[in-house]
Short mmCIF file of C-alpha atoms and ligand atoms in Angstrom, two decimals:
data_model
loop_
_atom_site.label_atom_id
_atom_site.label_comp_id
_atom_site.label_asym_id
_atom_site.label_seq_id
_atom_site.Cartn_x
_atom_site.Cartn_y
_atom_site.Cartn_z
CA MET A 6 11.61 -9.62 10.98
CA GLN A 7 13.55 -9.72 8.25
CA PRO A 8 16.56 -12.75 8.92
CA ASP A 9 20.27 -11.37 8.72
CA ILE A 10 20.88 -12.76 5.45
CA THR A 11 18.47 -9.76 3.82
CA ALA A 12 21.30 -7.80 5.11
CA ALA A 13 23.45 -8.63 2.91
CA VAL A 14 21.71 -7.36 -0.40
CA THR A 15 19.82 -4.13 1.15
CA ARG A 16 22.92 -2.41 0.66
CA PHE A 17 22.71 -2.43 -3.47
CA LYS A 18 20.20 0.83 -3.27
CA THR A 19 21.93 2.14 -6.65
CA ILE A 20 21.10 1.45 -10.13
CA ASP A 21 23.54 2.53 -13.24
CA ASP A 22 22.39 3.73 -16.20
CA THR A 23 22.55 0.07 -17.91
CA GLY A 24 20.52 -0.83 -14.97
CA ARG A 25 23.35 -1.96 -12.70
CA ILE A 26 22.17 -3.01 -8.80
CA TYR A 27 25.33 -1.89 -7.03
CA ASN A 28 26.75 -0.26 -4.03
CA ALA A 29 29.14 2.24 -4.23
CA ASP A 30 31.56 0.66 -1.02
CA LYS A 31 35.18 -0.21 -2.69
CA ASP A 32 37.64 1.94 -0.14
CA LEU A 33 40.05 2.96 -3.44
CA GLY A 34 42.62 3.94 -0.51
CA TRP A 35 45.75 2.30 -0.57
CA PRO A 36 45.91 -0.66 1.54
CA GLY A 37 48.44 0.86 4.88
CA GLY A 38 49.72 3.46 2.99
CA GLY A 39 52.24 5.20 0.42
CA GLY A 40 50.51 4.88 -2.65
CA PRO A 41 50.51 6.73 -5.80
CA ARG A 42 49.46 11.03 -4.98
CA PHE A 43 48.24 11.81 -8.67
CA GLU A 44 45.06 14.29 -9.41
CA VAL A 45 42.34 13.30 -10.55
CA LEU A 46 38.70 15.46 -11.61
CA HIS A 47 35.57 15.48 -10.69
CA PRO A 48 33.45 15.40 -13.77
CA VAL A 49 30.79 17.67 -12.20
CA THR A 50 32.90 20.26 -11.56
CA GLY A 51 36.33 19.68 -13.26
CA ARG A 52 38.76 20.41 -10.31
CA PRO A 53 40.99 17.91 -8.31
CA VAL A 54 38.47 15.58 -5.99
CA SER A 55 40.04 14.55 -2.38
CA ILE A 56 42.75 12.13 -2.76
CA PRO A 57 42.44 8.57 -0.23
CA SER A 58 45.01 10.02 2.72
CA THR A 59 47.12 6.88 1.62
CA GLY A 60 47.51 7.71 -1.64
CA TRP A 61 45.05 5.36 -5.12
CA ARG A 62 45.08 1.42 -5.49
CA PHE A 63 45.36 1.67 -8.55
CA THR A 64 47.49 3.35 -11.09
CA GLU A 65 47.72 6.79 -12.71
CA ALA A 66 46.34 4.31 -15.66
CA ARG A 67 44.51 1.69 -14.11
CA LEU A 68 42.18 4.25 -12.75
CA LYS A 69 41.71 6.30 -15.35
CA GLU A 70 40.47 3.01 -17.43
CA GLN A 71 38.11 2.17 -14.30
CA ILE A 72 36.42 5.63 -14.71
CA GLU A 73 35.16 5.00 -18.03
CA ALA A 74 33.98 1.46 -17.02
CA GLY A 75 30.82 3.12 -14.91
CA LEU A 76 33.74 1.24 -11.79
CA VAL A 77 33.30 5.06 -9.72
CA GLU A 78 31.18 6.89 -7.95
CA PHE A 79 32.40 10.29 -7.39
CA GLY A 80 30.15 12.54 -4.75
CA GLN A 81 28.49 16.00 -5.54
CA ASP A 82 31.30 17.61 -6.04
CA GLU A 83 35.42 17.06 -5.42
CA LYS A 84 35.38 17.34 -1.68
CA LYS A 85 34.15 13.53 -1.34
CA ILE A 86 36.34 11.23 -2.13
CA PRO A 87 34.89 9.06 -5.49
CA ARG A 88 34.20 5.55 -4.59
CA GLY A 89 35.13 1.90 -6.45
CA LYS A 90 31.05 -0.19 -7.57
CA THR A 91 30.56 -3.65 -5.85
CA PHE A 92 27.85 -4.87 -8.34
CA LEU A 93 25.23 -6.73 -6.79
CA GLU A 94 25.43 -9.44 -9.73
CA GLU A 95 29.33 -10.37 -8.53
CA LEU A 96 28.05 -11.49 -5.19
CA ASP A 97 25.14 -13.84 -6.93
CA SER A 98 26.95 -16.80 -5.05
CA GLN A 99 26.04 -15.65 -1.74
CA VAL A 100 22.80 -14.00 -1.14
CA ALA A 101 20.31 -16.99 0.02
CA GLU A 102 16.75 -16.62 -1.45
CA SER A 103 14.52 -14.83 0.53
CA VAL A 104 11.40 -17.65 0.44
CA PHE A 105 12.48 -21.08 -1.15
CA THR A 106 9.71 -24.13 -1.06
CA GLN A 107 9.75 -27.87 0.55
CA ILE A 108 7.55 -30.50 1.14
CA ARG A 109 7.15 -31.06 3.98
CA THR A 110 6.32 -34.84 4.64
CA THR A 111 9.42 -36.45 2.93
CA ALA A 112 11.87 -35.17 5.19
CA SER A 113 9.36 -37.31 7.80
CA GLN A 114 9.41 -40.11 4.82
CA ARG A 115 13.12 -40.04 5.27
CA LEU A 116 13.47 -40.13 8.81
CA ALA A 117 11.01 -42.49 9.01
CA ARG A 118 13.68 -45.29 6.92
CA LEU A 119 16.46 -44.02 9.49
CA VAL A 120 14.47 -44.79 13.23
CA GLY A 121 11.45 -45.86 11.78
CA PRO A 122 7.77 -45.46 11.28
CA GLY A 123 6.32 -42.97 13.45
CA VAL A 124 8.14 -42.66 15.93
CA PHE A 125 8.74 -38.64 15.24
CA ASP A 126 5.89 -36.12 14.48
CA TYR A 127 6.88 -33.90 12.39
CA PRO A 128 10.34 -33.43 12.36
CA LYS A 129 12.65 -30.42 10.45
CA ASP A 130 13.63 -31.04 6.94
CA GLU A 131 17.44 -31.86 7.11
CA TYR A 132 17.94 -30.76 3.28
CA VAL A 133 16.38 -27.40 3.75
CA LEU A 134 18.50 -26.91 7.01
CA ALA A 135 21.43 -27.88 5.58
CA ARG A 136 21.13 -25.34 2.91
CA TRP A 137 20.11 -23.01 5.76
CA PHE A 138 23.56 -23.86 7.67
CA ASP A 139 25.24 -23.64 3.77
CA VAL A 140 24.30 -20.00 3.84
CA VAL A 141 25.15 -18.86 7.44
CA THR A 142 28.23 -20.38 7.42
CA GLY A 143 29.20 -19.96 4.12
CA SER A 144 32.43 -20.91 3.34
CA ASP A 145 34.21 -21.55 7.20
CA ARG A 146 33.42 -25.99 6.45
CA GLU A 147 34.72 -26.30 9.71
CA ALA A 148 32.32 -24.58 11.71
CA LEU A 149 30.22 -25.13 14.21
CA VAL A 150 26.34 -25.80 14.72
CA MET A 151 24.29 -26.30 18.06
CA ASP A 152 20.91 -26.84 17.84
CA PHE A 153 19.35 -26.58 22.18
CA PHE A 154 15.79 -27.62 20.83
CA ALA A 155 17.78 -31.41 19.03
CA GLY A 156 14.11 -33.30 18.75
CA SER A 157 14.98 -35.84 16.15
CA GLY A 158 18.43 -34.40 15.70
CA SER A 159 17.45 -33.27 12.39
CA ALA A 160 20.60 -30.10 12.23
CA ALA A 161 22.67 -33.16 13.41
CA HIS A 162 21.64 -35.04 10.51
CA ALA A 163 21.82 -31.55 7.99
CA VAL A 164 25.58 -30.76 9.56
CA MET A 165 26.78 -35.10 8.09
CA HIS A 166 24.90 -34.33 4.16
CA LEU A 167 25.95 -30.93 3.56
CA ASN A 168 29.31 -32.42 4.82
CA SER A 169 29.63 -35.90 2.36
CA VAL A 170 28.51 -33.38 -0.43
CA ASP A 171 31.77 -30.84 0.12
CA GLY A 172 33.88 -32.79 2.04
CA GLY A 173 33.22 -29.92 4.84
CA SER A 174 34.34 -30.85 9.20
CA ARG A 175 31.91 -29.08 10.10
CA ARG A 176 31.21 -29.70 13.47
CA PHE A 177 27.62 -30.25 15.74
CA ILE A 178 26.20 -29.87 19.64
CA MET A 179 23.64 -31.10 19.77
CA VAL A 180 21.36 -30.40 23.43
CA GLN A 181 17.55 -32.48 24.15
CA LEU A 182 16.05 -31.82 27.34
CA ASP A 183 15.63 -35.83 28.57
CA GLU A 184 12.14 -36.00 28.17
CA GLU A 185 10.41 -38.90 27.93
CA THR A 186 8.93 -40.01 24.92
CA PRO A 187 4.75 -40.49 25.19
CA GLU A 188 3.20 -43.69 26.80
CA LYS A 189 1.58 -45.29 23.82
CA SER A 190 3.11 -43.62 21.20
CA GLY A 191 4.89 -44.60 18.38
CA ALA A 192 8.40 -43.76 19.61
CA ARG A 193 7.67 -45.58 22.93
CA GLU A 194 6.37 -49.06 20.93
CA ALA A 195 9.81 -48.32 18.43
CA GLY A 196 11.59 -49.48 22.02
CA PHE A 197 12.77 -45.21 22.24
CA THR A 198 11.85 -44.37 25.72
CA GLN A 199 13.89 -40.71 25.73
CA ILE A 200 13.55 -38.40 22.60
CA GLY A 201 17.82 -38.18 22.78
CA GLN A 202 17.27 -41.94 21.95
CA ILE A 203 15.86 -40.97 18.13
CA ALA A 204 18.32 -38.76 17.63
CA ARG A 205 20.91 -40.53 18.76
CA GLU A 206 19.99 -44.08 16.80
CA ARG A 207 19.04 -41.33 14.22
CA ILE A 208 22.70 -40.18 13.84
CA ARG A 209 24.21 -43.53 14.40
CA GLN A 210 21.73 -43.99 11.20
CA VAL A 211 22.78 -41.77 8.76
CA GLY A 212 26.69 -42.72 9.56
CA LEU A 213 26.55 -45.96 8.65
CA ARG A 214 24.67 -44.61 5.94
CA LEU A 215 27.10 -42.15 4.29
CA ARG A 216 29.92 -44.69 5.28
CA GLU A 217 28.03 -46.99 3.34
CA GLU A 218 27.26 -44.54 0.34
CA ALA A 219 30.86 -43.46 0.48
CA GLY A 220 32.50 -46.82 -0.31
CA MET A 221 35.50 -47.56 -1.06
CA THR A 222 36.96 -43.84 0.44
CA GLY A 223 34.20 -44.73 3.67
CA ASP A 224 35.74 -45.85 6.11
CA ARG A 225 38.03 -42.70 6.20
CA LEU A 226 34.23 -40.52 6.97
CA ASP A 227 34.13 -39.01 10.45
CA ILE A 228 30.90 -40.58 11.58
CA GLY A 229 31.79 -40.93 15.43
CA PHE A 230 30.09 -38.59 17.77
CA ARG A 231 29.71 -38.16 22.02
CA THR A 232 27.13 -37.84 24.61
CA PHE A 233 27.45 -36.51 27.04
CA ARG A 234 24.86 -36.39 30.34
CA ILE A 235 25.07 -33.26 32.94
CA ASP A 236 25.38 -34.28 36.08
CA SER A 237 26.63 -32.40 39.84
CA SER A 238 30.50 -32.57 39.39
CA ASN A 239 32.50 -35.97 40.41
CA MET A 240 33.86 -34.30 43.34
CA ALA A 241 33.03 -34.08 46.30
CA ASP A 242 31.96 -31.73 48.15
CA VAL A 243 34.84 -31.60 51.08
CA LEU A 244 34.23 -28.03 52.04
CA ARG A 245 32.57 -28.29 55.20
CA SER A 246 31.39 -25.55 57.92
CA PRO A 247 33.62 -27.70 60.71
CA ASP A 248 29.69 -27.28 62.92
CA ASP A 249 28.19 -30.06 59.81
CA THR A 250 31.20 -32.28 60.20
CA ASP A 251 30.05 -35.06 62.11
CA GLN A 252 31.43 -38.70 62.37
CA LEU A 253 29.60 -39.68 59.20
CA GLN A 254 31.12 -36.77 56.53
CA LEU A 255 33.80 -37.54 57.73
CA SER A 256 34.27 -41.14 56.53
CA GLU A 257 32.45 -39.66 53.46
CA LEU A 258 35.57 -37.04 53.35
CA GLU A 259 37.99 -39.61 52.64
CA HIS A 260 37.35 -39.98 48.99
CA SER A 261 37.47 -36.58 46.62
CA VAL A 262 35.62 -38.05 44.21
CA LYS A 263 31.95 -38.63 44.91
CA PRO A 264 31.18 -42.46 44.32
CA GLY A 265 30.15 -44.17 41.33
CA ARG A 266 32.59 -41.96 39.18
CA SER A 267 33.54 -43.70 35.97
CA GLY A 268 37.16 -43.14 34.63
CA GLU A 269 35.31 -41.43 31.77
CA ASP A 270 33.01 -39.60 33.86
CA LEU A 271 36.53 -38.24 35.96
CA LEU A 272 38.12 -37.57 32.07
CA PHE A 273 36.38 -35.46 31.02
CA GLU A 274 36.03 -33.19 34.24
CA VAL A 275 39.54 -32.57 34.03
CA LEU A 276 39.77 -32.38 30.02
CA LEU A 277 36.58 -29.70 30.91
CA GLY A 278 38.31 -27.80 33.65
CA TRP A 279 42.15 -28.08 31.17
CA GLY A 280 39.52 -26.57 28.37
CA LEU A 281 40.44 -29.62 25.97
CA ASP A 282 38.52 -30.47 22.97
CA ILE A 283 36.28 -33.05 24.24
CA SER A 284 35.72 -34.25 21.01
CA THR A 285 39.43 -36.00 21.01
CA PRO A 286 40.01 -39.34 20.32
CA ILE A 287 40.22 -41.34 23.30
CA ALA A 288 41.93 -44.77 23.67
CA VAL A 289 41.09 -46.96 26.51
CA GLU A 290 45.05 -48.91 27.26
CA SER A 291 45.98 -50.93 29.36
CA VAL A 292 49.09 -50.14 31.30
CA GLU A 293 51.64 -52.76 33.23
CA GLY A 294 47.56 -54.29 34.19
CA TYR A 295 45.68 -50.80 35.21
CA GLU A 296 43.60 -48.86 32.74
CA VAL A 297 45.23 -46.29 31.32
CA LEU A 298 43.30 -43.24 28.79
CA VAL A 299 45.06 -42.10 26.70
CA MET A 300 44.07 -38.16 24.60
CA GLU A 301 45.87 -38.42 20.99
CA ASP A 302 49.37 -38.01 21.09
CA ASP A 303 49.61 -38.51 24.92
CA VAL A 304 48.28 -35.02 24.84
CA LEU A 305 47.10 -36.22 28.16
CA ILE A 306 46.73 -39.80 29.82
CA ALA A 307 44.82 -41.12 33.17
CA CYS A 308 44.18 -43.50 35.45
CA PHE A 309 41.68 -43.31 37.74
CA GLU A 310 42.58 -46.99 39.01
CA ASP A 311 43.78 -47.70 42.16
CA ASN A 312 46.82 -48.76 44.39
CA VAL A 313 48.78 -47.24 41.77
CA SER A 314 52.68 -49.03 41.33
CA PRO A 315 55.76 -46.64 40.95
CA ASP A 316 55.66 -49.09 37.69
CA LEU A 317 52.87 -47.73 36.15
CA VAL A 318 54.14 -44.77 36.98
CA ARG A 319 57.53 -45.00 35.45
CA SER A 320 56.17 -46.77 32.63
CA LEU A 321 53.69 -43.60 31.54
CA ALA A 322 56.22 -40.70 32.79
CA LYS A 323 58.82 -42.78 29.94
CA ARG A 324 55.76 -41.64 27.07
CA GLU A 325 56.49 -37.70 28.04
CA PRO A 326 52.79 -37.25 28.31
CA LEU A 327 52.02 -33.35 27.83
CA ARG A 328 49.31 -34.18 30.53
CA ALA A 329 49.16 -36.83 33.76
CA VAL A 330 46.37 -37.71 35.84
CA PHE A 331 45.99 -39.75 38.38
CA ARG A 332 43.10 -40.31 41.46
CA ASP A 333 44.35 -38.07 44.56
CA PHE A 334 43.16 -42.01 45.95
CA GLY A 335 44.27 -43.45 43.71
CA PHE A 336 47.76 -43.59 45.42
CA ASP A 337 48.33 -45.59 48.43
CA SER A 338 49.86 -42.41 51.04
CA ASP A 339 50.96 -39.04 50.12
CA ASP A 340 54.72 -40.71 50.02
CA ALA A 341 53.13 -42.77 46.82
CA ARG A 342 52.15 -39.50 45.38
CA ILE A 343 55.18 -37.89 45.99
CA ASN A 344 56.99 -41.00 45.22
CA ALA A 345 54.92 -40.61 41.52
CA GLU A 346 55.29 -37.36 41.30
CA GLN A 347 59.61 -37.24 41.42
CA ILE A 348 59.04 -40.14 38.39
CA PHE A 349 57.84 -37.82 36.73
CA LYS A 350 60.55 -34.85 37.76
CA GLU A 351 63.44 -37.26 36.05
CA LEU A 352 61.68 -38.78 33.19
CA SER A 353 59.87 -36.01 31.77
CA PRO A 354 60.14 -33.10 33.98
CA SER A 355 57.70 -30.77 31.08
CA THR A 356 54.40 -32.77 32.15
CA ASP A 357 52.12 -31.49 33.74
CA VAL A 358 51.22 -34.03 36.98
CA LYS A 359 47.24 -33.53 38.50
CA ALA A 360 45.86 -35.40 41.10
CA VAL A 361 42.06 -35.49 41.26
C1 SAM B 404 10.16 -29.62 18.34
S1 SAM B 404 11.13 -30.38 19.45
C2 SAM B 404 12.75 -29.88 17.63
C3 SAM B 404 12.92 -30.33 16.71
C4 SAM B 404 13.98 -30.64 15.67
N1 SAM B 404 14.47 -29.68 14.99
C5 SAM B 404 13.63 -31.91 13.94
O1 SAM B 404 13.05 -31.69 13.36
O2 SAM B 404 13.86 -33.29 15.25
C6 SAM B 404 11.97 -29.16 20.55
C7 SAM B 404 12.31 -30.27 21.19
O3 SAM B 404 13.06 -29.07 21.93
C8 SAM B 404 12.44 -29.75 23.96
N2 SAM B 404 12.40 -28.98 24.74
C9 SAM B 404 11.87 -28.13 24.93
N3 SAM B 404 11.97 -26.76 25.18
C10 SAM B 404 13.07 -27.30 26.20
C11 SAM B 404 13.68 -25.95 26.67
N4 SAM B 404 13.62 -24.94 27.73
N5 SAM B 404 15.06 -26.04 27.26
C12 SAM B 404 15.89 -27.29 26.85
N6 SAM B 404 14.40 -28.22 25.09
C13 SAM B 404 13.65 -27.72 25.60
C14 SAM B 404 11.37 -30.80 23.40
O4 SAM B 404 12.23 -32.23 24.64
C15 SAM B 404 11.88 -31.02 22.08
O5 SAM B 404 11.94 -31.97 22.10
#
C-alpha cells in the first residue's frame, strides 16, 4: 500500500507546454460572492466562457495576464468554467520523498548511549521518525503524537528532537504494556524489569541532554512528562443490590474511595471526569497544615485529607479557584461538609465545589 502522503502528488497529472507538472485545481471565483463579471473568450471556440457564480476572483486585466502566462486552464469548450493551475514545483516543500535510507545500527548505538548497551534490540530510528512526524503534521508545531507500541520510546525521542530543532511544543502520549524484560537479558542486567522503564529512562536522559545542549536557554525547555498506570477507578463500588450486602460490606461502604489510593490518584480521576488537561502543572502546597494540590492558575484546588477544618476551607475559598475538590469523608460530619459549601458560597460563589 502506498503511504497516504503520496496522495498530495498523485493529483498532479498534467504537463504543460514548458514541461511543468500541474493540477488545475484553483477556483477562479471570488470567495463569498460579489466578484466582477466580465466576458472571457474561450481560446478555441472564441465564445464567452461560463462565469463563476460568485464572479471572477481577479480584475479583467489581472485575469488576462494570468491567461497569457499560461496559468489558467480552459475546458474543451466555453461551457466549463476555467480553473487556475497549481504547479507541483510550488509544493516541493510539502511533498515527502517516497524513499529514504538510514543505517539502522546508529539508532541502536544512540539508544545505548542513553540507557546502556544491549538494553533494547532494534529500536526505531528517532531521526527517521522525526522526519516522518514532521511531514505528517505539517506546520502544526503543537501536534500530539501517540504511539500505542512505545517500546523504548523512540517516538517520544523523535518528538523531543523535533521540538528542539524548531522550538515547537509538540506533545506525545506513549502507551506500553506492562511487559517484563526477559530474564538474563541486557535490560534485566541493567536493572530494567519492564519495557516501560527503558522508555522512561530514555525520555529523562534525552531531556537532560537537550537541556544541556541548549545552554543558557535550557531552563526554559519543557522536558517534563507524567507516567500513568491503568487501574480500576478509585471509587469504591458502592452500588450493590440489598441481597449481596452483608455486615462486612456495609462497613466497607463507609468510604467512597478505595483504600490505598493517594491524593494524586484521586486528583487525576477528577481531572479526567472534568475533562481537564492531565498535563497541566500541579503544585503541592501546605495550607493550614493540610496537603493541598493546586493546578496552575488555581484552575482547580484539591485537598483529600481527613478532618478538613473550616479554616482550611476559608483559606482555599479566598483564593477563588475555578474548582475545589474534597473527599466526601474528609469532613467530620455532614454538617462540616454543608458548612464548607456555605463558606464557598459566601467567599467565592463561582467556584464549582465537589466532594468525591
Ligand atoms: C517492537 S516494540 C516497539 C518498538 C519501538 N518503536 C521502539 O523504537 O522502541 C513493540 C511493543 O509493543 C508492545 N505491544 C505488543 N503488542 C501489544 C498490544 N496488543 N497492545 C499494546 N502493546 C503491545 C510490546 O510490549 C512491545 O514492547
